[in-house]
């Protein structure tokens, strides 16, 4: 007799499990998968390139190998004390692209290593070309990016 009472439960469980699996698959349809929680793919590529110029590979692995961009992305997405930096990163990365275009007529990630260093030096000096730098403090962005890169690496 106990086996008879288990059958409806098992059948109900299987139906429920099948429905849950199907609805889970349907819920993800149409959404682009992204490994990033805060950054867009383009922003992540720029942060990875910037961090690799700040801590380049030599006899030790560089910032890109260490996954610094993933650390920064996760912190910006989840940490309360990183929330004030969200808009600074969005605007600052647009500014990096404006500076790259003004100096070299290309996106930052398309520049040579030497050209990327030239863009970062302009940021570090606090006088990069680009309209966006009139709206946000360039040194604040550069210092935040440098500090977060070091935090993620070390």
PDB file of C-alpha atoms in Angstrom:
ATOM      1  CA  UNK A   1       0.000   0.000   0.000  1.00  0.00           C
ATOM      2  CA  UNK A   2       2.709   2.593   0.722  1.00  0.00           C
ATOM      3  CA  UNK A   3       3.969   2.325  -2.852  1.00  0.00           C
ATOM      4  CA  UNK A   4       0.574   3.286  -4.243  1.00  0.00           C
ATOM      5  CA  UNK A   5       0.521   6.526  -2.220  1.00  0.00           C
ATOM      6  CA  UNK A   6       4.011   7.480  -3.489  1.00  0.00           C
ATOM      7  CA  UNK A   7       3.107   7.276  -7.157  1.00  0.00           C
ATOM      8  CA  UNK A   8       0.966  10.396  -7.351  1.00  0.00           C
ATOM      9  CA  UNK A   9       3.636  12.326  -5.472  1.00  0.00           C
ATOM     10  CA  UNK A  10       6.382  11.167  -7.804  1.00  0.00           C
ATOM     11  CA  UNK A  11       4.249  11.882 -10.858  1.00  0.00           C
ATOM     12  CA  UNK A  12       3.403  15.342  -9.518  1.00  0.00           C
ATOM     13  CA  UNK A  13       7.091  15.943  -8.771  1.00  0.00           C
ATOM     14  CA  UNK A  14       8.131  14.931 -12.292  1.00  0.00           C
ATOM     15  CA  UNK A  15       5.503  17.189 -13.851  1.00  0.00           C
ATOM     16  CA  UNK A  16       6.572  20.096 -11.666  1.00  0.00           C
ATOM     17  CA  UNK A  17      10.259  19.504 -12.385  1.00  0.00           C
ATOM     18  CA  UNK A  18       9.636  19.326 -16.135  1.00  0.00           C
ATOM     19  CA  UNK A  19       7.602  22.538 -16.042  1.00  0.00           C
ATOM     20  CA  UNK A  20      10.297  24.318 -14.037  1.00  0.00           C
ATOM     21  CA  UNK A  21      13.028  23.214 -16.431  1.00  0.00           C
ATOM     22  CA  UNK A  22      11.016  24.352 -19.453  1.00  0.00           C
ATOM     23  CA  UNK A  23      10.134  27.719 -17.921  1.00  0.00           C
ATOM     24  CA  UNK A  24      13.761  28.307 -16.917  1.00  0.00           C
ATOM     25  CA  UNK A  25      14.895  27.696 -20.467  1.00  0.00           C
ATOM     26  CA  UNK A  26      12.199  29.983 -21.852  1.00  0.00           C
ATOM     27  CA  UNK A  27      12.960  32.746 -19.369  1.00  0.00           C
ATOM     28  CA  UNK A  28      16.504  33.067 -20.659  1.00  0.00           C
ATOM     29  CA  UNK A  29      15.484  33.186 -24.332  1.00  0.00           C
ATOM     30  CA  UNK A  30      16.178  36.497 -25.993  1.00  0.00           C
ATOM     31  CA  UNK A  31      18.578  37.751 -23.351  1.00  0.00           C
ATOM     32  CA  UNK A  32      22.184  38.230 -24.348  1.00  0.00           C
ATOM     33  CA  UNK A  33      24.585  36.407 -22.082  1.00  0.00           C
ATOM     34  CA  UNK A  34      27.308  38.590 -20.667  1.00  0.00           C
ATOM     35  CA  UNK A  35      30.063  37.729 -18.232  1.00  0.00           C
ATOM     36  CA  UNK A  36      29.933  41.303 -16.928  1.00  0.00           C
ATOM     37  CA  UNK A  37      27.794  42.513 -14.063  1.00  0.00           C
ATOM     38  CA  UNK A  38      28.444  46.252 -14.397  1.00  0.00           C
ATOM     39  CA  UNK A  39      30.573  46.901 -17.484  1.00  0.00           C
ATOM     40  CA  UNK A  40      29.491  46.590 -21.068  1.00  0.00           C
ATOM     41  CA  UNK A  41      31.761  44.395 -23.196  1.00  0.00           C
ATOM     42  CA  UNK A  42      33.413  47.500 -24.656  1.00  0.00           C
ATOM     43  CA  UNK A  43      33.968  49.065 -21.240  1.00  0.00           C
ATOM     44  CA  UNK A  44      35.444  45.834 -19.910  1.00  0.00           C
ATOM     45  CA  UNK A  45      37.856  45.622 -22.846  1.00  0.00           C
ATOM     46  CA  UNK A  46      38.977  49.199 -22.204  1.00  0.00           C
ATOM     47  CA  UNK A  47      39.451  48.618 -18.458  1.00  0.00           C
ATOM     48  CA  UNK A  48      41.408  45.447 -19.186  1.00  0.00           C
ATOM     49  CA  UNK A  49      43.682  47.307 -21.619  1.00  0.00           C
ATOM     50  CA  UNK A  50      44.132  50.224 -19.201  1.00  0.00           C
ATOM     51  CA  UNK A  51      44.914  47.963 -16.256  1.00  0.00           C
ATOM     52  CA  UNK A  52      47.435  46.050 -18.380  1.00  0.00           C
ATOM     53  CA  UNK A  53      49.217  49.324 -19.160  1.00  0.00           C
ATOM     54  CA  UNK A  54      49.200  50.257 -15.451  1.00  0.00           C
ATOM     55  CA  UNK A  55      50.525  46.854 -14.339  1.00  0.00           C
ATOM     56  CA  UNK A  56      52.091  45.278 -17.423  1.00  0.00           C
ATOM     57  CA  UNK A  57      53.398  41.748 -17.608  1.00  0.00           C
ATOM     58  CA  UNK A  58      57.144  41.447 -17.160  1.00  0.00           C
ATOM     59  CA  UNK A  59      58.801  38.567 -15.318  1.00  0.00           C
ATOM     60  CA  UNK A  60      55.472  38.352 -13.456  1.00  0.00           C
ATOM     61  CA  UNK A  61      51.977  38.229 -14.967  1.00  0.00           C
ATOM     62  CA  UNK A  62      50.250  41.536 -15.571  1.00  0.00           C
ATOM     63  CA  UNK A  63      46.868  42.900 -14.549  1.00  0.00           C
ATOM     64  CA  UNK A  64      45.052  41.280 -17.471  1.00  0.00           C
ATOM     65  CA  UNK A  65      46.269  37.817 -16.479  1.00  0.00           C
ATOM     66  CA  UNK A  66      45.330  38.495 -12.849  1.00  0.00           C
ATOM     67  CA  UNK A  67      41.742  39.311 -13.861  1.00  0.00           C
ATOM     68  CA  UNK A  68      41.747  42.850 -12.491  1.00  0.00           C
ATOM     69  CA  UNK A  69      38.857  43.852 -14.765  1.00  0.00           C
ATOM     70  CA  UNK A  70      36.698  41.096 -13.239  1.00  0.00           C
ATOM     71  CA  UNK A  71      37.543  42.336  -9.736  1.00  0.00           C
ATOM     72  CA  UNK A  72      36.607  45.932 -10.605  1.00  0.00           C
ATOM     73  CA  UNK A  73      33.429  44.818 -12.384  1.00  0.00           C
ATOM     74  CA  UNK A  74      32.309  42.734  -9.406  1.00  0.00           C
ATOM     75  CA  UNK A  75      33.087  45.517  -6.927  1.00  0.00           C
ATOM     76  CA  UNK A  76      31.187  48.112  -8.935  1.00  0.00           C
ATOM     77  CA  UNK A  77      28.204  45.785  -9.252  1.00  0.00           C
ATOM     78  CA  UNK A  78      27.996  44.539  -5.682  1.00  0.00           C
ATOM     79  CA  UNK A  79      29.944  46.590  -3.153  1.00  0.00           C
ATOM     80  CA  UNK A  80      28.187  49.469  -1.448  1.00  0.00           C
ATOM     81  CA  UNK A  81      31.383  51.499  -1.046  1.00  0.00           C
ATOM     82  CA  UNK A  82      32.058  51.253  -4.805  1.00  0.00           C
ATOM     83  CA  UNK A  83      28.655  52.660  -5.794  1.00  0.00           C
ATOM     84  CA  UNK A  84      29.870  56.292  -5.851  1.00  0.00           C
ATOM     85  CA  UNK A  85      32.363  55.247  -8.538  1.00  0.00           C
ATOM     86  CA  UNK A  86      29.787  53.843 -10.961  1.00  0.00           C
ATOM     87  CA  UNK A  87      29.013  57.071 -12.797  1.00  0.00           C
ATOM     88  CA  UNK A  88      32.658  58.113 -12.609  1.00  0.00           C
ATOM     89  CA  UNK A  89      33.632  54.923 -14.455  1.00  0.00           C
ATOM     90  CA  UNK A  90      30.887  55.298 -17.065  1.00  0.00           C
ATOM     91  CA  UNK A  91      31.824  58.910 -17.814  1.00  0.00           C
ATOM     92  CA  UNK A  92      35.563  58.344 -17.428  1.00  0.00           C
ATOM     93  CA  UNK A  93      35.635  55.466 -19.889  1.00  0.00           C
ATOM     94  CA  UNK A  94      33.759  57.639 -22.391  1.00  0.00           C
ATOM     95  CA  UNK A  95      36.402  60.265 -21.775  1.00  0.00           C
ATOM     96  CA  UNK A  96      39.182  57.744 -22.445  1.00  0.00           C
ATOM     97  CA  UNK A  97      37.559  56.985 -25.800  1.00  0.00           C
ATOM     98  CA  UNK A  98      37.246  60.714 -26.593  1.00  0.00           C
ATOM     99  CA  UNK A  99      40.894  61.274 -25.712  1.00  0.00           C
ATOM    100  CA  UNK A 100      41.972  58.282 -27.822  1.00  0.00           C
ATOM    101  CA  UNK A 101      39.963  59.568 -30.765  1.00  0.00           C
ATOM    102  CA  UNK A 102      41.327  63.102 -30.391  1.00  0.00           C
ATOM    103  CA  UNK A 103      44.952  61.990 -30.165  1.00  0.00           C
ATOM    104  CA  UNK A 104      45.039  58.940 -32.454  1.00  0.00           C
ATOM    105  CA  UNK A 105      41.675  58.717 -34.291  1.00  0.00           C
ATOM    106  CA  UNK A 106      40.976  55.225 -32.924  1.00  0.00           C
ATOM    107  CA  UNK A 107      39.359  53.474 -29.976  1.00  0.00           C
ATOM    108  CA  UNK A 108      41.594  52.911 -26.966  1.00  0.00           C
ATOM    109  CA  UNK A 109      41.634  49.137 -27.399  1.00  0.00           C
ATOM    110  CA  UNK A 110      42.755  49.549 -31.019  1.00  0.00           C
ATOM    111  CA  UNK A 111      45.808  51.635 -30.122  1.00  0.00           C
ATOM    112  CA  UNK A 112      49.362  50.328 -29.855  1.00  0.00           C
ATOM    113  CA  UNK A 113      50.833  49.897 -26.383  1.00  0.00           C
ATOM    114  CA  UNK A 114      52.796  53.136 -26.775  1.00  0.00           C
ATOM    115  CA  UNK A 115      49.716  55.067 -27.872  1.00  0.00           C
ATOM    116  CA  UNK A 116      47.726  53.688 -24.928  1.00  0.00           C
ATOM    117  CA  UNK A 117      50.483  54.848 -22.573  1.00  0.00           C
ATOM    118  CA  UNK A 118      50.342  58.314 -24.187  1.00  0.00           C
ATOM    119  CA  UNK A 119      46.587  58.498 -23.528  1.00  0.00           C
ATOM    120  CA  UNK A 120      47.094  57.437 -19.905  1.00  0.00           C
ATOM    121  CA  UNK A 121      49.874  59.994 -19.453  1.00  0.00           C
ATOM    122  CA  UNK A 122      47.503  62.701 -20.688  1.00  0.00           C
ATOM    123  CA  UNK A 123      44.979  61.544 -18.080  1.00  0.00           C
ATOM    124  CA  UNK A 124      47.622  61.430 -15.370  1.00  0.00           C
ATOM    125  CA  UNK A 125      48.738  64.988 -16.164  1.00  0.00           C
ATOM    126  CA  UNK A 126      45.106  66.062 -15.865  1.00  0.00           C
ATOM    127  CA  UNK A 127      44.857  67.723 -19.275  1.00  0.00           C
ATOM    128  CA  UNK A 128      43.481  65.218 -21.773  1.00  0.00           C
ATOM    129  CA  UNK A 129      41.531  66.365 -24.820  1.00  0.00           C
ATOM    130  CA  UNK A 130      37.823  65.582 -24.786  1.00  0.00           C
ATOM    131  CA  UNK A 131      34.635  67.439 -23.926  1.00  0.00           C
ATOM    132  CA  UNK A 132      33.631  65.022 -21.178  1.00  0.00           C
ATOM    133  CA  UNK A 133      36.596  66.073 -19.036  1.00  0.00           C
ATOM    134  CA  UNK A 134      34.898  69.436 -18.536  1.00  0.00           C
ATOM    135  CA  UNK A 135      32.129  67.584 -16.670  1.00  0.00           C
ATOM    136  CA  UNK A 136      34.106  65.149 -14.500  1.00  0.00           C
ATOM    137  CA  UNK A 137      37.427  65.453 -12.672  1.00  0.00           C
ATOM    138  CA  UNK A 138      40.005  63.566 -14.710  1.00  0.00           C
ATOM    139  CA  UNK A 139      42.377  63.084 -11.768  1.00  0.00           C
ATOM    140  CA  UNK A 140      39.610  61.552  -9.671  1.00  0.00           C
ATOM    141  CA  UNK A 141      38.872  59.037 -12.434  1.00  0.00           C
ATOM    142  CA  UNK A 142      42.521  58.216 -13.060  1.00  0.00           C
ATOM    143  CA  UNK A 143      43.298  57.845  -9.345  1.00  0.00           C
ATOM    144  CA  UNK A 144      40.240  55.627  -8.777  1.00  0.00           C
ATOM    145  CA  UNK A 145      41.148  53.420 -11.720  1.00  0.00           C
ATOM    146  CA  UNK A 146      44.768  53.169 -10.589  1.00  0.00           C
ATOM    147  CA  UNK A 147      43.787  52.356  -6.987  1.00  0.00           C
ATOM    148  CA  UNK A 148      41.191  49.774  -8.024  1.00  0.00           C
ATOM    149  CA  UNK A 149      43.663  48.180 -10.419  1.00  0.00           C
ATOM    150  CA  UNK A 150      46.222  47.835  -7.616  1.00  0.00           C
ATOM    151  CA  UNK A 151      43.555  46.471  -5.245  1.00  0.00           C
ATOM    152  CA  UNK A 152      42.515  43.885  -7.813  1.00  0.00           C
ATOM    153  CA  UNK A 153      46.062  42.853  -8.577  1.00  0.00           C
ATOM    154  CA  UNK A 154      47.473  42.712  -5.076  1.00  0.00           C
TER     155      UNK A 154
END
